[in-house]
């Protein structure tokens, strides 16, 4: 019984020591520890109170924290050659980093063999037998360094476009960015958790002269989308070495990763002499702190797996005739965005970009099922390797009940103009399709053959009841050529002998989106949908967001729904490998402004317009040179609850 009690106490003491040290100073082989094996076994270092078991940062295996050699307070283990803080070494003489090394020192041949491994020499057969797993992890550092040198060219970070850096842009202007949780369709959008300022991570230590790639612990100072401003532990209020990185990057790990992966933790050179006992410092700093979930990198990887594959066939809006769809083939998938090539394009240059959750794409046969116009392909047989995308991959729309009171042809409403997304216009329902879909035409600018009608679902956040703009102090674009200004709905309905679509038929749901005016994000320029640009939320009307493209005039702004798959967190382009368009320089803005004043062109029917020109030309023609501005009134709703924002129509 007494022996059992002693063994239990010893086991508890060993386990407590392993947890207390974060794996910093345990032996290479804790299984060989025995109180009767060495006279130095009772000279163990001072123990520190264990951390709460709920924190993942304490559950690490034996891993020595290493530091630069040859400095004051440093020591080199005479057994394994590892370098560390002298006060943390084992025994009174501080000759060994652990109990295991102290007991193994009696064998000079073993010592020589292990040191040979550290120098990159082939080990003896005996050394192979005596080798322990934690030691293998430590010896791997040198091999990792050699591999890093060989692959350095392949692992260079992508150079930001024209030198643009989100970190510098945000820091220099004190901007805030929309949180990742605002973007449910983006990677980690639904499993971001409570990642916030103060969370600790293990990151590469760039303030170090060692040849190997080493790490250190840093805390999040500021979050901007996926990007985090980090500060190494030990710098306190010193921001001189703060740096930005993408928190979903491959070099960002939860605290404890280095210990379990056999990677060395080294304090930055600038502060390496600031503390004599780094272990006690880290214990104090990390007690009660949060870190990333252990499976964070796995979740990132899983959230970036996309069901759409190349060679899948879909139906997508015809960018030259908005009233119809065409068959297109998925050419590439980047971050959930699809490059679709129209099936009849032999050279694959006739393409269209959209997100896989876009309302503009559908499964093969969708157009026929609801009565939508469809352009038949000249290709009568599927090309080899092409196959229809399964219907379940596409975004589902809400079911509607069209049996009772429902939309009818000729009813008036307000709608975002798909050819000029900065404008909400007077519109008419031209055709009622099946499953709740409607064909909408913009009054005063419709083509005679209806080729510019656009398909919106009845639950679409892009259509509004009559009076929406007036009650929310948004400028309503009147029909082109309508002379009776200011525009009044009551007069217009009477003049056109029309009725307004019933308010109750529109989607009035307002989700708790989390956006606020001034937040930065990355947004698709829907007039040139292959481009993702630096952007800002400038107005919020319940679920409707006004997106401004930084560096461009307000004429290029676009109205977008808060759940649009064309909005992304800061850092999305870097994470997915997509090219980000930086804010336009002053010279580009001046030339565009000059050009806009000199030219007035007809409205294009092509959904994909020329970069930053289509919307300006449309606005100039539509307003015929008049200057208008959006009223910044109290209707900008930053609250996310639904409100009574539909105006009551005059009798």
XYZ file of C-alpha atoms in Angstrom, residues 143-590:
448
model
C 16.194 19.226 -41.255
C 13.244 21.581 -41.396
C 15.610 24.499 -41.913
C 17.278 22.752 -44.852
C 13.878 22.033 -46.394
C 12.820 25.625 -45.823
C 15.841 26.910 -47.732
C 15.087 24.625 -50.663
C 11.424 25.612 -50.821
C 11.897 29.285 -50.024
C 11.141 30.381 -53.556
C 7.915 28.415 -53.567
C 6.650 29.731 -50.241
C 7.145 33.463 -50.790
C 4.128 35.512 -49.823
C 2.150 37.064 -52.661
C 3.070 40.680 -53.301
C 0.056 42.951 -52.693
C -1.384 44.591 -55.802
C 0.401 47.887 -56.455
C 1.807 47.748 -52.949
C -1.619 47.895 -51.304
C -1.712 46.606 -47.739
C -4.929 46.258 -45.776
C -2.987 46.605 -42.546
C -1.374 49.904 -43.488
C -4.638 51.152 -44.970
C -6.575 50.438 -41.791
C -3.871 51.649 -39.396
C -3.229 54.941 -41.171
C -6.912 55.847 -41.289
C -8.192 54.169 -38.100
C -10.731 52.217 -40.121
C -12.833 49.337 -38.829
C -13.694 46.245 -40.833
C -16.851 44.172 -40.947
C -16.412 41.011 -38.830
C -16.204 37.617 -40.488
C -19.518 36.637 -38.889
C -21.308 39.099 -41.211
C -20.494 36.871 -44.181
C -22.177 33.488 -43.737
C -21.162 32.358 -47.228
C -17.453 33.080 -46.686
C -14.922 30.625 -45.207
C -15.367 30.332 -41.412
C -18.384 32.653 -41.626
C -20.544 30.303 -39.575
C -17.852 28.931 -37.235
C -15.686 31.948 -36.434
C -16.489 31.576 -32.750
C -15.243 34.127 -30.221
C -11.976 34.998 -31.926
C -11.352 38.560 -30.778
C -8.743 40.900 -29.349
C -6.665 39.254 -26.662
C -6.657 35.749 -28.178
C -3.146 34.230 -28.147
C -1.575 32.309 -31.018
C 1.799 30.832 -31.941
C 3.387 32.493 -34.956
C 6.795 32.576 -36.674
C 9.312 34.745 -34.850
C 10.799 37.125 -37.416
C 12.895 38.975 -34.819
C 15.467 36.229 -34.580
C 18.892 35.502 -36.048
C 18.698 31.714 -35.826
C 18.918 29.796 -39.117
C 15.892 27.666 -38.270
C 12.270 28.731 -38.466
C 11.228 29.394 -34.891
C 8.010 30.547 -33.271
C 6.782 32.697 -30.410
C 3.460 33.536 -28.801
C 1.584 36.666 -29.884
C -1.703 38.271 -28.924
C -4.335 39.790 -31.192
C -4.315 43.584 -30.791
C -6.885 44.350 -33.488
C -9.070 42.365 -35.871
C -10.011 43.414 -39.398
C -11.930 40.620 -41.097
C -9.553 37.687 -41.451
C -6.573 39.936 -40.751
C -5.199 40.381 -37.249
C -2.705 42.873 -35.856
C -0.423 40.791 -33.621
C 2.038 41.711 -30.877
C 4.629 39.328 -29.496
C 4.265 38.413 -25.848
C 6.699 40.417 -23.745
C 6.423 43.666 -25.687
C 3.705 45.013 -23.383
C 2.771 48.477 -24.768
C 5.594 48.550 -27.321
C 4.076 48.401 -30.820
C 7.356 48.696 -32.725
C 7.236 45.089 -33.973
C 3.467 44.726 -34.369
C 2.548 43.011 -37.611
C -0.543 42.084 -39.638
C -1.277 38.580 -40.807
C -4.206 36.510 -42.001
C -5.467 34.568 -38.978
C -6.481 31.686 -41.264
C -2.977 31.436 -42.706
C -0.910 28.260 -42.491
C 1.620 29.812 -40.079
C -0.926 30.707 -37.378
C -1.460 28.077 -34.685
C -3.143 27.686 -31.295
C -0.949 27.905 -28.219
C 0.534 24.466 -27.621
C 1.020 23.626 -31.280
C 4.792 24.014 -31.087
C 5.017 21.596 -28.175
C 2.934 18.948 -29.903
C 4.657 19.459 -33.263
C 8.235 19.607 -32.028
C 8.803 23.218 -33.077
C 11.036 25.544 -31.042
C 9.631 28.609 -29.273
C 12.144 31.439 -29.117
C 11.546 34.901 -27.607
C 12.190 37.829 -29.986
C 15.776 39.070 -29.945
C 14.652 42.576 -28.937
C 13.327 41.358 -25.583
C 15.217 38.104 -24.958
C 17.015 39.588 -21.916
C 13.920 41.257 -20.513
C 13.045 38.275 -18.318
C 15.241 35.669 -16.679
C 12.452 33.129 -16.252
C 10.428 32.972 -19.443
C 8.505 29.978 -18.206
C 7.088 31.846 -15.221
C 6.354 34.832 -17.452
C 4.353 32.747 -19.932
C 2.493 30.933 -17.174
C 1.427 34.275 -15.735
C 0.509 35.792 -19.094
C -1.362 32.795 -20.478
C -3.338 31.816 -17.400
C -6.970 32.430 -18.281
C -6.163 33.547 -21.825
C -7.944 32.174 -24.888
C -6.392 30.644 -27.967
C -7.632 29.182 -31.237
C -9.508 25.868 -31.140
C -7.202 22.866 -31.682
C -9.037 22.020 -34.918
C -9.041 25.601 -36.252
C -6.864 24.872 -39.297
C -9.006 21.853 -40.106
C -12.157 23.979 -39.978
C -10.541 26.549 -42.278
C -9.655 23.822 -44.745
C -13.138 22.296 -44.619
C -14.838 25.666 -45.082
C -12.822 26.185 -48.261
C -14.051 23.005 -49.925
C -16.583 23.856 -52.624
C -19.127 21.480 -54.176
C -18.962 22.999 -57.660
C -16.331 21.407 -59.868
C -14.862 22.278 -63.224
C -16.770 20.982 -66.283
C -20.132 21.229 -64.529
C -22.920 22.667 -66.710
C -25.313 25.309 -65.367
C -27.859 27.820 -66.606
C -26.808 31.437 -66.095
C -28.140 34.832 -67.136
C -27.134 35.910 -70.633
C -25.076 39.048 -70.031
C -26.036 40.440 -73.441
C -29.774 39.794 -73.045
C -30.825 39.896 -69.414
C -34.255 38.419 -70.136
C -32.890 34.976 -70.935
C -30.465 32.342 -69.686
C -27.818 30.279 -71.434
C -25.864 27.139 -70.702
C -22.390 27.726 -69.321
C -19.627 25.463 -68.057
C -17.656 25.935 -64.843
C -14.109 26.744 -65.920
C -12.605 27.455 -62.493
C -13.594 27.830 -58.831
C -11.833 30.368 -56.611
C -13.062 30.885 -53.080
C -16.561 29.803 -54.069
C -16.616 32.173 -57.032
C -17.186 30.557 -60.409
C -15.757 31.525 -63.750
C -18.410 30.353 -66.181
C -17.710 30.041 -69.877
C -20.755 30.103 -72.164
C -20.999 26.746 -73.843
C -20.795 28.129 -77.373
C -17.557 30.036 -76.706
C -14.898 28.151 -78.647
C -11.961 30.186 -77.365
C -13.352 30.368 -73.789
C -13.228 34.158 -73.720
C -16.982 34.677 -73.459
C -17.275 34.245 -69.720
C -19.196 35.381 -66.671
C -18.127 35.530 -63.005
C -20.475 34.928 -60.071
C -20.578 33.236 -56.683
C -21.899 29.699 -56.419
C -24.766 31.050 -54.255
C -25.663 33.775 -56.755
C -29.337 34.037 -57.763
C -28.122 34.329 -61.363
C -27.224 30.637 -61.787
C -29.498 27.615 -61.826
C -29.495 23.921 -62.609
C -30.012 22.683 -66.152
C -33.738 22.692 -66.910
C -34.615 25.508 -64.500
C -35.675 27.962 -67.221
C -38.031 25.475 -68.811
C -39.554 24.545 -65.447
C -40.618 28.109 -64.571
C -41.270 29.494 -68.070
C -38.169 31.677 -68.319
C -36.730 32.562 -71.720
C -33.748 30.414 -72.670
C -31.249 30.570 -75.499
C -30.771 27.142 -76.970
C -27.211 26.155 -77.633
C -26.009 25.298 -81.121
C -24.177 22.422 -79.473
C -26.641 19.546 -79.612
C -24.472 17.092 -77.692
C -22.596 17.517 -74.437
C -18.880 17.821 -74.854
C -16.798 15.031 -73.420
C -16.224 15.463 -69.713
C -19.028 17.986 -69.190
C -21.871 17.030 -66.871
C -24.887 18.763 -65.363
C -24.436 20.226 -61.884
C -26.786 18.491 -59.403
C -29.809 20.679 -58.513
C -29.134 20.450 -54.759
C -25.936 22.508 -55.134
C -27.828 25.688 -55.962
C -29.137 28.249 -53.511
C -32.720 27.521 -52.556
C -35.337 30.294 -52.600
C -38.168 30.547 -50.116
C -41.399 28.884 -51.063
C -44.271 31.261 -51.727
C -48.025 30.865 -51.895
C -49.279 32.350 -55.148
C -52.744 30.841 -54.798
C -54.314 33.862 -53.090
C -53.509 37.512 -53.618
C -50.399 37.657 -55.730
C -48.331 39.805 -58.068
C -49.949 40.574 -61.438
C -48.644 41.874 -64.724
C -48.673 45.660 -64.893
C -48.294 46.245 -61.148
C -45.860 48.998 -60.178
C -43.005 48.738 -57.690
C -39.483 50.004 -57.017
C -36.451 47.923 -57.991
C -32.686 48.106 -58.147
C -31.717 48.567 -61.779
C -29.465 45.610 -62.710
C -27.726 47.814 -65.297
C -27.168 50.688 -62.880
C -26.853 49.274 -59.389
C -26.491 52.712 -57.813
C -30.119 53.488 -58.662
C -33.475 52.313 -57.364
C -35.979 52.924 -60.125
C -39.670 53.002 -60.954
C -40.444 49.536 -62.309
C -43.238 47.338 -63.607
C -43.994 43.627 -63.384
C -43.964 42.483 -67.004
C -44.535 38.765 -66.549
C -45.358 36.396 -63.697
C -43.450 33.096 -63.909
C -43.801 29.898 -61.894
C -42.369 29.268 -58.402
C -42.582 32.928 -57.401
C -40.346 34.393 -60.107
C -41.164 37.734 -61.775
C -39.886 39.492 -64.881
C -39.289 43.155 -64.067
C -38.850 46.076 -66.461
C -37.447 49.531 -65.629
C -39.986 52.186 -66.686
C -38.817 54.572 -69.398
C -35.805 52.561 -70.531
C -37.197 49.213 -71.650
C -36.328 47.690 -75.002
C -39.246 47.113 -77.316
C -38.674 43.355 -77.360
C -38.290 43.125 -73.589
C -34.696 41.950 -73.898
C -33.684 43.995 -70.842
C -36.332 42.594 -68.515
C -34.736 41.048 -65.479
C -35.798 38.077 -63.377
C -36.270 38.658 -59.647
C -37.857 36.271 -57.181
C -40.815 37.565 -55.183
C -38.738 37.305 -52.000
C -35.780 39.143 -53.540
C -34.344 41.953 -51.373
C -33.818 43.952 -54.579
C -37.489 44.805 -55.143
C -39.532 47.131 -52.934
C -43.115 48.355 -52.609
C -44.160 51.745 -53.907
C -42.995 54.456 -51.480
C -39.974 52.605 -50.084
C -37.464 55.220 -51.275
C -39.535 58.175 -50.034
C -39.970 56.888 -46.500
C -36.276 55.969 -46.254
C -35.018 59.176 -47.878
C -33.444 57.434 -50.851
C -33.555 59.149 -54.202
C -35.956 57.301 -56.499
C -34.938 57.398 -60.154
C -38.017 58.384 -62.212
C -38.743 56.974 -65.683
C -36.484 58.458 -68.335
C -38.187 61.347 -70.049
C -40.764 61.813 -67.307
C -41.163 65.595 -67.105
C -43.413 66.031 -64.098
C -40.810 66.495 -61.379
C -40.515 66.048 -58.486
C -41.840 62.542 -59.059
C -44.996 61.642 -57.147
C -46.222 58.063 -57.090
C -49.853 59.063 -56.677
C -49.797 61.156 -59.841
C -47.823 58.570 -61.798
C -50.181 55.712 -60.937
C -53.150 57.821 -61.989
C -51.496 58.910 -65.237
C -50.525 55.369 -66.198
C -53.775 53.840 -64.945
C -51.753 51.407 -62.826
C -51.896 49.939 -59.357
C -49.122 49.389 -56.853
C -48.126 45.883 -55.892
C -49.495 45.104 -52.394
C -46.982 45.808 -49.626
C -47.694 42.519 -47.884
C -46.297 40.531 -50.827
C -42.751 41.860 -50.356
C -40.015 40.403 -48.210
C -39.850 42.476 -45.018
C -37.481 40.187 -43.090
C -34.421 41.990 -41.720
C -31.689 39.674 -40.399
C -29.311 40.577 -37.605
C -26.543 41.258 -40.104
C -24.025 43.094 -37.909
C -22.941 45.717 -40.459
C -22.382 49.354 -39.472
C -21.739 52.481 -41.518
C -18.030 52.960 -42.192
C -17.040 49.294 -42.093
C -14.481 48.117 -44.639
C -14.850 44.981 -46.723
C -14.031 43.454 -50.090
C -16.853 43.669 -52.629
C -17.495 42.525 -56.175
C -17.998 45.289 -58.723
C -21.192 43.835 -60.147
C -20.832 45.904 -63.313
C -17.533 44.067 -63.904
C -18.083 40.923 -61.798
C -14.613 39.475 -62.198
C -13.263 42.309 -60.018
C -13.204 42.304 -56.210
C -12.440 45.740 -54.797
C -11.650 47.567 -51.562
C -14.991 48.957 -50.414
C -16.906 50.672 -47.592
C -20.448 50.464 -46.247
C -21.762 54.051 -46.481
C -25.482 53.612 -45.801
C -27.662 50.969 -44.192
C -31.393 50.852 -44.822
C -32.523 47.849 -42.801
C -31.070 44.966 -44.838
C -30.001 47.121 -47.786
C -26.349 48.268 -47.910
C -24.875 51.089 -49.954
C -21.409 49.921 -51.053
C -18.837 52.548 -51.998
C -15.681 51.568 -53.896
C -12.775 53.347 -52.230
C -11.058 55.869 -54.475
C -13.999 56.151 -56.891
C -16.796 58.675 -57.169
C -20.181 58.060 -55.555
C -21.684 57.435 -58.999
C -20.132 53.985 -58.898
C -21.766 53.006 -55.599
C -23.984 49.938 -55.610
C -26.992 48.887 -53.553
C -26.428 45.360 -52.252
C -28.285 43.098 -49.850
C -26.622 42.374 -46.506
C -26.587 38.641 -47.322
C -25.213 39.054 -50.825
C -22.598 36.421 -51.733
C -20.694 39.184 -53.516
C -19.472 40.730 -50.238
C -16.438 39.368 -48.385
C -14.421 40.068 -45.239
C -11.156 41.980 -45.345
C -8.456 39.442 -46.230
C -10.716 37.174 -48.311
C -8.715 37.733 -51.491
C -5.454 36.917 -49.736
C -6.942 33.797 -48.160
C -8.412 32.418 -51.391
C -5.725 33.612 -53.798
C -8.056 36.011 -55.621
C -6.667 39.326 -56.870
C -7.828 42.372 -54.912
C -8.365 45.686 -56.697
C -6.909 48.513 -54.538
C -8.474 51.973 -54.209
C -8.153 54.007 -57.397
C -5.277 56.515 -57.383
C -6.043 60.226 -57.748
C -4.935 60.303 -61.397
C -7.485 57.612 -62.332
C -10.266 59.414 -60.509
C -9.458 62.697 -62.262
